[in-house]
XYZ file of C-alpha atoms in Angstrom:
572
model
C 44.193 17.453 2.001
C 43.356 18.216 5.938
C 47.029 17.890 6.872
C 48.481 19.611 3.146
C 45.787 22.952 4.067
C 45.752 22.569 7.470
C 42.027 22.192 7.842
C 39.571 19.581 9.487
C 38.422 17.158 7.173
C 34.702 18.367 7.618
C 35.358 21.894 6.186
C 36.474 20.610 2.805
C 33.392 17.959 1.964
C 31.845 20.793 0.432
C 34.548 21.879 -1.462
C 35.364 18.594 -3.187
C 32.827 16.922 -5.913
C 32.817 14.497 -8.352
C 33.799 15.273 -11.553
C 30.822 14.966 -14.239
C 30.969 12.450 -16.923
C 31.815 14.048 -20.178
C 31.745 12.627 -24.053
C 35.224 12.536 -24.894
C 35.697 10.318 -21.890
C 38.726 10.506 -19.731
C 38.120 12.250 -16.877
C 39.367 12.581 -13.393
C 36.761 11.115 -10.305
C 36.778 13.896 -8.005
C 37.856 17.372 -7.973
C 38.775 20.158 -4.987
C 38.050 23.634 -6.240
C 40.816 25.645 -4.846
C 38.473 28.900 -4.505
C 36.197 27.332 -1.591
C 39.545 26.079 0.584
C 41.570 29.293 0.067
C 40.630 32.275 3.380
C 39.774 35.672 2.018
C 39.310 34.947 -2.696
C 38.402 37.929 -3.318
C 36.838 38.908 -7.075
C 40.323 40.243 -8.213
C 42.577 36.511 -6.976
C 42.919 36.081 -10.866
C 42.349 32.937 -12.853
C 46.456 32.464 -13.270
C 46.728 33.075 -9.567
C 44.257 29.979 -8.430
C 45.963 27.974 -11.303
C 49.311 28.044 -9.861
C 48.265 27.581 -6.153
C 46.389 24.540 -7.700
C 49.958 22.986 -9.350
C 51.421 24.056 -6.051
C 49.101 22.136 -4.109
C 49.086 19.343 -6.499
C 52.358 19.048 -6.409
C 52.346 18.744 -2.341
C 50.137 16.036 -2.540
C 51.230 12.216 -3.161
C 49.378 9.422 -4.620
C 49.050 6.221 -2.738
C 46.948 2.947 -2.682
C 43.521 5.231 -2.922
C 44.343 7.707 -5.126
C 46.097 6.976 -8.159
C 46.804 10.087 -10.399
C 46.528 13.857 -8.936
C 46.608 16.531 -11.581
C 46.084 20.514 -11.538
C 43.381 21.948 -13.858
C 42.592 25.796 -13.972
C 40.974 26.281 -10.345
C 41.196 22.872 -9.633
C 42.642 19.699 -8.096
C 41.480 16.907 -9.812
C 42.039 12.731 -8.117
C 41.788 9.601 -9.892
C 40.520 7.009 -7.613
C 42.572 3.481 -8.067
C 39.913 1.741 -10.683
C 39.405 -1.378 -8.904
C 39.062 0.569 -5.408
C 36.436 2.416 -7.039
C 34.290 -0.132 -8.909
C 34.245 -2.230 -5.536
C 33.347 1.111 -3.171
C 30.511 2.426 -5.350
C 28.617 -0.581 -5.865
C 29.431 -1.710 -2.356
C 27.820 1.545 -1.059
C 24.579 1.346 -3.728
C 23.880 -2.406 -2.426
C 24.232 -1.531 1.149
C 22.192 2.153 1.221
C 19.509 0.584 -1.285
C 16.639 3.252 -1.039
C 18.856 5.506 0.763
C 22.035 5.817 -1.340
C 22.820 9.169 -1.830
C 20.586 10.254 1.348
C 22.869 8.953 3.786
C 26.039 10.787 1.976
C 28.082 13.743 4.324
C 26.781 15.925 2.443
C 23.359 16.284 4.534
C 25.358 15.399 8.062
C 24.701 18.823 9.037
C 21.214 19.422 8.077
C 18.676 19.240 10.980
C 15.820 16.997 10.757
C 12.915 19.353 10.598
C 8.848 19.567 9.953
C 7.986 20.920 6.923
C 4.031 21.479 6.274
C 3.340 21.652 1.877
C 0.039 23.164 0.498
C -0.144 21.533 -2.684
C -2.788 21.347 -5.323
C -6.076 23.016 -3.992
C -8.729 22.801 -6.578
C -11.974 24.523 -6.458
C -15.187 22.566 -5.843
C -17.238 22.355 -8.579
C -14.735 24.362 -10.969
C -12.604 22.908 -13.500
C -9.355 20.836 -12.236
C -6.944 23.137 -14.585
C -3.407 22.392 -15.418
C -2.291 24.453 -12.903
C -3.838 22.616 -10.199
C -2.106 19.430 -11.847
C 1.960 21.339 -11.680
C 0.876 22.279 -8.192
C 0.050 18.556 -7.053
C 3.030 17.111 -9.106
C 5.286 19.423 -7.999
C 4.445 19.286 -4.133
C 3.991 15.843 -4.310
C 7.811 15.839 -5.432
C 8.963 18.137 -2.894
C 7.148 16.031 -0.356
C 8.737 12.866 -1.398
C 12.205 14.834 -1.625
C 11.862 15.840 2.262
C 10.390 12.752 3.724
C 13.574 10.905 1.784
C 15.923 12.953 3.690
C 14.516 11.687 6.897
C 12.061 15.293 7.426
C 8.635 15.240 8.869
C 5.837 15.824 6.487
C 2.260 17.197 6.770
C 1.145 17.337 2.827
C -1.932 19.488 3.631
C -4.405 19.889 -0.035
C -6.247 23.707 0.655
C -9.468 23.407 -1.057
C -11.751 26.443 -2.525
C -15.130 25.230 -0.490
C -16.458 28.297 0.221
C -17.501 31.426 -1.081
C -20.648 33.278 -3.387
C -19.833 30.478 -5.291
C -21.471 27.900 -3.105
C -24.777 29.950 -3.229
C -25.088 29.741 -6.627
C -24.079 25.888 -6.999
C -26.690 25.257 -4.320
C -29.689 26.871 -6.093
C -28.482 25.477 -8.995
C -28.539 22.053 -7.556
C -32.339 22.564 -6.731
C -33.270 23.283 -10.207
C -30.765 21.612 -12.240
C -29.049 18.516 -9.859
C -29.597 14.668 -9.830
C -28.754 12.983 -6.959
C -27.486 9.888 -8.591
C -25.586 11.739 -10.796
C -23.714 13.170 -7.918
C -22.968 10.072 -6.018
C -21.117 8.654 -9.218
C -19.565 11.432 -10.519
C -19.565 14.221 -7.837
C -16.881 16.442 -9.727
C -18.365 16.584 -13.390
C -22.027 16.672 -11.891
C -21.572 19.581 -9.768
C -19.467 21.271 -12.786
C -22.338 20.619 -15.187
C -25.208 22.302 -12.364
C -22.530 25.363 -12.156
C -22.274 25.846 -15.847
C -25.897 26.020 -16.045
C -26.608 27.879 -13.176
C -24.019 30.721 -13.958
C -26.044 31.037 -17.361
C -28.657 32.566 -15.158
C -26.304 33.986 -12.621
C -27.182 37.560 -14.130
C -30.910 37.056 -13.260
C -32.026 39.181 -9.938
C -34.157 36.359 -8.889
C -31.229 33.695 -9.192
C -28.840 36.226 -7.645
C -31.090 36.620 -4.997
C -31.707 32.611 -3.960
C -27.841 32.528 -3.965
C -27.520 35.140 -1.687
C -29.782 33.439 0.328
C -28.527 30.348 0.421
C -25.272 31.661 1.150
C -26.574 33.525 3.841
C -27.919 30.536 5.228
C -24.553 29.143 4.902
C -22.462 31.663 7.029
C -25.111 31.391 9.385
C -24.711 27.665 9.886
C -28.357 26.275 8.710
C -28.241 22.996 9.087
C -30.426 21.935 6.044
C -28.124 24.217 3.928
C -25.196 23.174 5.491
C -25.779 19.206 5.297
C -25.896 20.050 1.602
C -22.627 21.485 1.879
C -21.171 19.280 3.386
C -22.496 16.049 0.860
C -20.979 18.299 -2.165
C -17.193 18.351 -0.423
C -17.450 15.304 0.888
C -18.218 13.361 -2.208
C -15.895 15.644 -4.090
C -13.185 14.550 -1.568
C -13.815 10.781 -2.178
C -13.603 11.375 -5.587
C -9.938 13.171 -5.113
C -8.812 10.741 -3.313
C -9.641 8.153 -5.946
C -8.422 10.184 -8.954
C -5.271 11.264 -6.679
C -4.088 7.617 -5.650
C -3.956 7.116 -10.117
C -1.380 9.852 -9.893
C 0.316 8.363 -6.713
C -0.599 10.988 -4.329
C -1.749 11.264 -0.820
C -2.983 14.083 1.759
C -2.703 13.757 5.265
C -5.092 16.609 5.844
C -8.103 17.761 3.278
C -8.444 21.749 4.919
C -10.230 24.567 2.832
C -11.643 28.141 3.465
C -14.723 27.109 4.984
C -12.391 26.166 8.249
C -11.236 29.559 8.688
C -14.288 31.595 8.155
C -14.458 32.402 12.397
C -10.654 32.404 12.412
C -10.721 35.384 9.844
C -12.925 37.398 11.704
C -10.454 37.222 15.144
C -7.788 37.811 12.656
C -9.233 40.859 11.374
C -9.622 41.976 14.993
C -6.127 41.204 15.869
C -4.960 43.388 12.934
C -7.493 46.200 14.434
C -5.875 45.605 17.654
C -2.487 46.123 16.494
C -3.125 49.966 14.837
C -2.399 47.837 11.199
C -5.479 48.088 9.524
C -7.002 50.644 7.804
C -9.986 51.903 6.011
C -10.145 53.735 2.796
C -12.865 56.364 1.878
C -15.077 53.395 0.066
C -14.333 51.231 3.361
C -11.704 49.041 2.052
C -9.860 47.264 4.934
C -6.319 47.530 3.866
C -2.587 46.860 5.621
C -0.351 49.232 4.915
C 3.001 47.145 3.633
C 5.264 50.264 2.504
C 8.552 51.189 3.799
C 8.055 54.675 4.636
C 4.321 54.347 5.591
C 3.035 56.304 2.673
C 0.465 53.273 1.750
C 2.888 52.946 -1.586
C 2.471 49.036 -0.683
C -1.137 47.978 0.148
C -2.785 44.535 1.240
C -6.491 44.770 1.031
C -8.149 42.420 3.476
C -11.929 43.553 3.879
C -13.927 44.347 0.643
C -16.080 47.289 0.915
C -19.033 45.670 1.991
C -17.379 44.220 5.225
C -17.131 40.639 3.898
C -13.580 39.429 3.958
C -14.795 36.455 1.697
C -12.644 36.602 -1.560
C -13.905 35.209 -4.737
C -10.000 34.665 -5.727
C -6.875 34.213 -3.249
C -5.832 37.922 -4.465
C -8.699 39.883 -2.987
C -8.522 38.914 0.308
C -5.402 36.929 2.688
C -7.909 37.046 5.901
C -8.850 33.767 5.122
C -4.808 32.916 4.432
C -3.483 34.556 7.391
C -6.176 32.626 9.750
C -4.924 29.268 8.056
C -1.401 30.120 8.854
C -1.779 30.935 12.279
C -3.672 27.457 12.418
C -1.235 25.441 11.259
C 1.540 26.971 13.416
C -0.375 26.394 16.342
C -1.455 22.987 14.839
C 1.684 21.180 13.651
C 4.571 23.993 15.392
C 6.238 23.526 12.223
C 10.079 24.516 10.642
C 8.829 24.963 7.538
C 5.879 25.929 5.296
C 5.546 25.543 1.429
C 2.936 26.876 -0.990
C 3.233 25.422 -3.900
C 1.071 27.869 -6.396
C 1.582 29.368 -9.959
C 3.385 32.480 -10.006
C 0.275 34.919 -10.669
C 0.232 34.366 -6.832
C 3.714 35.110 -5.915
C 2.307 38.722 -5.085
C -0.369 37.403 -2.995
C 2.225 35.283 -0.747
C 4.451 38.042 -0.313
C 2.012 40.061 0.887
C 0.684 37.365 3.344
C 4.073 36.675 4.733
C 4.759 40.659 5.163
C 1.215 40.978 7.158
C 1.978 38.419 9.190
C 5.599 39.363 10.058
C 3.992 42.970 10.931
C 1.740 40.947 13.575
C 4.706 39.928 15.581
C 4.811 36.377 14.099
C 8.754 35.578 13.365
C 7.853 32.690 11.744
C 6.898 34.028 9.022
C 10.608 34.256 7.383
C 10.164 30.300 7.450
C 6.971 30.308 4.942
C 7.811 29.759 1.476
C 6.134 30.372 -1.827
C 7.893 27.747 -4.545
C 5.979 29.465 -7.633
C 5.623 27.500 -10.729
C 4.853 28.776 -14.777
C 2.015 28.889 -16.784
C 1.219 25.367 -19.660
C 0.569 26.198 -22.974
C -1.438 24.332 -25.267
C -2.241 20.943 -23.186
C -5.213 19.871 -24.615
C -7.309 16.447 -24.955
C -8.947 15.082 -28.182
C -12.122 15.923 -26.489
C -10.802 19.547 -26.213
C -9.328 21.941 -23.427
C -8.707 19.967 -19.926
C -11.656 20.468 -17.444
C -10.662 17.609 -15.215
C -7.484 16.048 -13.970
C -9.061 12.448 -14.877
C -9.382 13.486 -18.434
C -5.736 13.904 -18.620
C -5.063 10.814 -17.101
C -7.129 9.284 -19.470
C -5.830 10.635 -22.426
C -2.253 10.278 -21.640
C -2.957 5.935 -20.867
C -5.434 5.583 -24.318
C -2.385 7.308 -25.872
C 0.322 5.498 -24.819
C -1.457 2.065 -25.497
C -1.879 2.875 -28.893
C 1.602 3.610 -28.906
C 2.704 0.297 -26.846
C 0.088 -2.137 -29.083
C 2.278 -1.139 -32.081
C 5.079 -2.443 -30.757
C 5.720 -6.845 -30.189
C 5.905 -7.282 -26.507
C 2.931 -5.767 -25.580
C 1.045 -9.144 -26.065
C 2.621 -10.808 -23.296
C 2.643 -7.694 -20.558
C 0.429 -8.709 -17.212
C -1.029 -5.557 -17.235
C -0.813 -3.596 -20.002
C -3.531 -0.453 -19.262
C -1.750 -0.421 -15.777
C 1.419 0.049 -17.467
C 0.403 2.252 -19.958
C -0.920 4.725 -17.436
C 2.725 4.607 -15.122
C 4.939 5.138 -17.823
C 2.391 7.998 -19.702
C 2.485 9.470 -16.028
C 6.335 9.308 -16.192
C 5.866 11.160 -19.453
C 4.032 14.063 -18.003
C 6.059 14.421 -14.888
C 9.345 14.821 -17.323
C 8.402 16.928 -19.421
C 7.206 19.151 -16.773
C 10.238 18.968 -14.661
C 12.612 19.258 -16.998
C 13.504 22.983 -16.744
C 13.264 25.547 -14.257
C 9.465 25.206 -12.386
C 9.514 29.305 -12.380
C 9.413 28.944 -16.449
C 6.620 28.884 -18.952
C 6.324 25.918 -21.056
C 4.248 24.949 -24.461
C 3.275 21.184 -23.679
C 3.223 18.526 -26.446
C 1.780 14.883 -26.608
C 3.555 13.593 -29.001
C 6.866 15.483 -27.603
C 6.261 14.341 -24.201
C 5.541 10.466 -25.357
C 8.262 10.024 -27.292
C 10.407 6.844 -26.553
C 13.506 8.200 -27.685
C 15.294 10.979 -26.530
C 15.235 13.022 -23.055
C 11.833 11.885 -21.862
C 9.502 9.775 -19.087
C 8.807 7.005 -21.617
C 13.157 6.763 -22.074
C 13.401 6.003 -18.402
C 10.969 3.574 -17.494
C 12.028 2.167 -21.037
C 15.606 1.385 -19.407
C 14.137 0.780 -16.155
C 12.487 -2.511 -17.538
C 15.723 -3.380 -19.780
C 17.667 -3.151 -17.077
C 15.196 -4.926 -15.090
C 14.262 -8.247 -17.853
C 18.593 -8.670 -18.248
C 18.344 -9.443 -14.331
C 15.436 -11.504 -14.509
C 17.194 -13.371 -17.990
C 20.432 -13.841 -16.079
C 19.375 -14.029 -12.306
C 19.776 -11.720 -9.332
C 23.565 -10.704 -8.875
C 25.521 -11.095 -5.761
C 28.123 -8.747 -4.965
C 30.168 -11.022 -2.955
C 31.525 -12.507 -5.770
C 32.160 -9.461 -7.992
C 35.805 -8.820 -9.410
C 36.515 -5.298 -9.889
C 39.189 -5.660 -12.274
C 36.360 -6.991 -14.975
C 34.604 -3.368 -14.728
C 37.435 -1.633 -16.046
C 35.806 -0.625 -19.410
C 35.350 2.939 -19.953
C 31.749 2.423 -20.294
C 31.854 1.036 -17.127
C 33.522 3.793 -15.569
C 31.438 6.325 -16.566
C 28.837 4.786 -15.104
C 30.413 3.807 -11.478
C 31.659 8.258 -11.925
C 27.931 8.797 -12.503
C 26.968 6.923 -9.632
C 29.100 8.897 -7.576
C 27.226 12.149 -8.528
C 23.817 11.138 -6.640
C 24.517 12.439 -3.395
C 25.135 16.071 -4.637
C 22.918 16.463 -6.943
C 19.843 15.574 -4.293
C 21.629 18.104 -2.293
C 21.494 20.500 -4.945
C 17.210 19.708 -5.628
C 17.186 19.783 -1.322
C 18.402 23.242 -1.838
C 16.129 24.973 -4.000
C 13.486 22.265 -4.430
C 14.006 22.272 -8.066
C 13.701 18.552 -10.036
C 15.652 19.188 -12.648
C 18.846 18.031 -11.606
C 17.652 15.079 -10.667
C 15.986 14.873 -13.791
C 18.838 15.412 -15.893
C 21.011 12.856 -13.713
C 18.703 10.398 -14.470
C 18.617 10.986 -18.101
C 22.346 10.885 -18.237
C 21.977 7.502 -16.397
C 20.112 6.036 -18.480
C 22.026 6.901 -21.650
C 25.199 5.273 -20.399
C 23.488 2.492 -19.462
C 21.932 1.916 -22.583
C 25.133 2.588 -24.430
C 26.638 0.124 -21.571
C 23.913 -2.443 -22.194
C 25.352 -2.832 -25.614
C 28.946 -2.799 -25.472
C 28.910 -4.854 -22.229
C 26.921 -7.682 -22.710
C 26.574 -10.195 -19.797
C 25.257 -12.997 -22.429
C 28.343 -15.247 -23.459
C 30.489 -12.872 -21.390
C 32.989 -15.683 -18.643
C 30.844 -15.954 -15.523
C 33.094 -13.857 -13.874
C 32.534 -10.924 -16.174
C 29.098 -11.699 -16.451
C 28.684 -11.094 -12.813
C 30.573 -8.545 -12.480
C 28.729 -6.481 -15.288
C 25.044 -7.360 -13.575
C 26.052 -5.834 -10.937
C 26.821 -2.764 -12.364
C 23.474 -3.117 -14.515
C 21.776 -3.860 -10.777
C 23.504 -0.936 -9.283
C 22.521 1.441 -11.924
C 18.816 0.182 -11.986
C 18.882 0.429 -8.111
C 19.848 4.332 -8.347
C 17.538 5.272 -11.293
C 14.324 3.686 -9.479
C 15.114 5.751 -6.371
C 15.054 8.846 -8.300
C 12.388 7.909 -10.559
C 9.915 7.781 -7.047
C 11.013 11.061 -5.692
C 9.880 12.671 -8.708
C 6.620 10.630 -8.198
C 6.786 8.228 -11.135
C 6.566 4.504 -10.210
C 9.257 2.429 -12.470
C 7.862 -0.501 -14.790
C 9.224 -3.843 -14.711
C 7.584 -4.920 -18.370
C 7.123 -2.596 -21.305
């Protein structure tokens, strides 16, 4: 193609991709799209137009001992890769890459290695863990995995609410109503329970006034007050951790709005400093964000009464803008992710504009990946109050579902199990379409084993798995191409081409979907492989030949199974 177009051989990797698998079978392996090579398409290069330069170049172009068929479609060039060729390359390249296959394709030859920093999850102390904090952690914790997979440096940084009015109540309400025991063995739901009852009396001028005063006490760094603090978000921290390695997921840095209560303050100054903030009549410190300067666009970042505390993450960004200064000093990073649900998408642009206006050019490299709202995720003990509770109810589920099946009787660890693959189940059905959209979520939907869902792929995972086991490991020294020649094979090997670009494509715009769809499309051809290709009573050299291909395409699907942050099952 370089020497037919007269182009180097690097500008055309983007424009040529493998063709995807299709039902009615035949298709070509890769194809060029003739719009990408060609200098100046504009809108009106018709359809016929592209369709005859791509029989032109078609025709210019001669097959050989690689490529054995070359055909024009409309736009297109489409090559047929010599079948035995292409067997032998594709599972030569999936045994050698192993983890990395698909991460050590062209395709990401020109992307620089950078440091991203991710804000992920960030629950409130002593407030319910919602299911929005649990699509912020999942889907971080994927983005994270994505990046550190394609060799970037990752500081996964959890931002929690420990601060605030808040804190004044819980701590008067841990005098009257708290139990010390109680809170060293279940930190989260103790402190929960104290700020349920406490907020009963919250309206009472004597209660309001103790939680003033213990917030007071607070800001001014008490130490009685403050080693109280400190024992609620510390034991609510252990207890993260704990319920956070069930799920798979780590921090390297626990932060939170009580670090950047000092921070905010020189912030605010700054802002003074630099003519940008204002005051209103009721003495509302606001940042003008509008075009033409006619306060059209507003930030506010000092309430009325001069605190710049915020009881949500909309009243105030003090607190946020102090935190991102931090970090850049901190970590002098190339990227920064929120990871929040859209409600906030407001709130971020805002931030980002504020902090651009302070001179800080960084500030084009922040992102806000906003996520949609759950519907209708519920336990049997009612609505969800704490992560663990869904955890819970999604391993006691599955169980029941695994007991009523045979082979459950001779699993190693069948609650262990249970909990990875209803974990699978969760993280599909969530990632499944676009993160931006709302879904309504559904147990027995999400748990079915059939069908486009967690429970289907760790179900393959462990088929393809036990046939290795049953049959030994494969070797790929020994493998004879010419025995994969089956179009159920070939679809596969096509398939396995496809990998590369569609982790490009997630790398892109840090959706999982693609991947997610790949990997369902992998594992229904290998299923419908698993039965017309059977390695039992197959010649040896068959056999072989078709573990390999079963090895390869188990090899693939675990690697994408962990970036999404689902650990594959071996027994199910």
């Amino acid at each position: 193609l370089s020497k037919a177009l007269d182009l180097p051989p690097e500008n055309l990797i983007k424009s040529i991709s493998a063709v995807p698998v299709s039902k009615n079978r035949h298709v070509a392996d890769f194809q060029l799209s003739i719009a990408s090579v060609i200098e100046n398409t504009s809108s009106d290069c018709l359809a016929q137009d592209l369709h005859l330069q791509a029989q032109q170049l078609a025709e210019r172009l001669k097959c050989d001992s690689v490529v054995s068929e070359i055909s024009a479609g409309p736009g297109t060039v489409n090559f047929t890769i010599n079948r035995e060729l292409l067997a032998k390359t594709v599972l030569q390249q999936v045994w050698k890459d192993g983890s990395e296959y698909g991460v050590k394709s062209e395709l990401f030859s020109t992307v620089p290695r950078q440091k991203a920093v991710i804000e992920f999850s960030s629950p409130n102390i002593a407030k319910k863990f919602h299911i929005g904090h649990l699509r912020s952690t999942i889907v971080g914790n994927f983005i994270a995995n994505l990046k550190v997979a394609l060799g970037h440096e990752v500081v996964r940084i959890n931002y929690l609410g420990d601060w605030g009015m808040q804190f004044g109540l819980l701590g008067v309400g841990f005098q009257s109503f708290g139990n010390k025991e109680k809170l060293k063995s279940s930190p989260l739901q103790h402190l929960f329970e104290v700020y349920v009852q406490i907020n009963k009396a919250a309206e009472d001028e004597n209660t309001k006034r103790l939680a003033k005063d213990f917030f007071r006490k607070l800001e001014e760094r008490d130490e009685q007050t403050l080693s109280i603090w400190k024992q609620f978000r510390d034991l609510s921290i252990e207890e993260y951790i704990r319920i956070y390695k069930r799920l798979g997921v780590h921090f390297d840095e626990y932060s939170g709005e009580s670090f950047y209560q000092e921070k905010a303050q020189e912030v605010l100054k700054m802002l003074e400093d630099k003519g940008l903030l204002q005051k209103t009549v009721k003495g509302t410190g606001i940042v003008d964000l509008s075009e033409k300067k006619d306060l059209s666009t507003v930030s506010t970042v000092v309430r009325s009464d001069g605190t710049s505390l915020y009881i949500t993450r909309q009243v105030s960004p003090s607190v946020d803008l102090a935190a991102a200064i931090d970090r850049m000093n901190k970590h002098s990073w190339d990227t920064m992710i929120y990871v929040t649900d859209k409600s906030q998408s407001n709130h971020f642009q805002h931030l980002f504009q504020i902090l651009k206006l302070m001179g800080y050019d960084w500030a084009e490299r922040c992102q806000h990946v906003p996520f949609g709202l759950v519907q209708g995720m519920k336990t049997r003990r009612g609505e969800v109050v704490f992560l663990e509770d869904v955890l819970n109810e999604v391993r006691s589920r599955m169980l029941q579902n695994m007991t009523s099946t045979k082979t459950t009787k001779e699993m190693q660890d069948p609650v262990e199990t249970a909990e990875k693959v209803g974990l699978a189940a969760l993280i599909i059905q969530d990632f499944r379409g676009l993160l931006s959209s709302d879904y309504q979520f559904s147990w027995d939907r999400a748990l079915q084993s059939r069908g486009d869902t967690g429970v289907f792929l760790q179900y393959t995972h462990a088929r393809l798995h036990s046939l290795e086991q049953m049959h030994g490991n494969a070797e790929l020294t020994d493998v004879n191409a010419a025995c994969l020649q089956e179009p159920d094979a070939i679809s596969i090997l096509q398939h396995l081409l496809r990998y590369d670009e569609v982790l490009y494509r997630s790398s892109q715009d840090l959706q999982p979907k693609h991947i997610v769809s790949y990997l369902l499309t992998l594992s229904h051809l290998a299923a419908v492989a698993h039965k017309t290709l059977p390695v039992k009573g197959s010649a040896p050299e068959v056999a072989q030949a078709r573990l390999c291909l079963f090895h390869a395409a188990r090899s693939v699907l675990a690697n994408g199974m962990k970036l999404l942050g689902i650990t594959p099952v071996t027994q199910m």
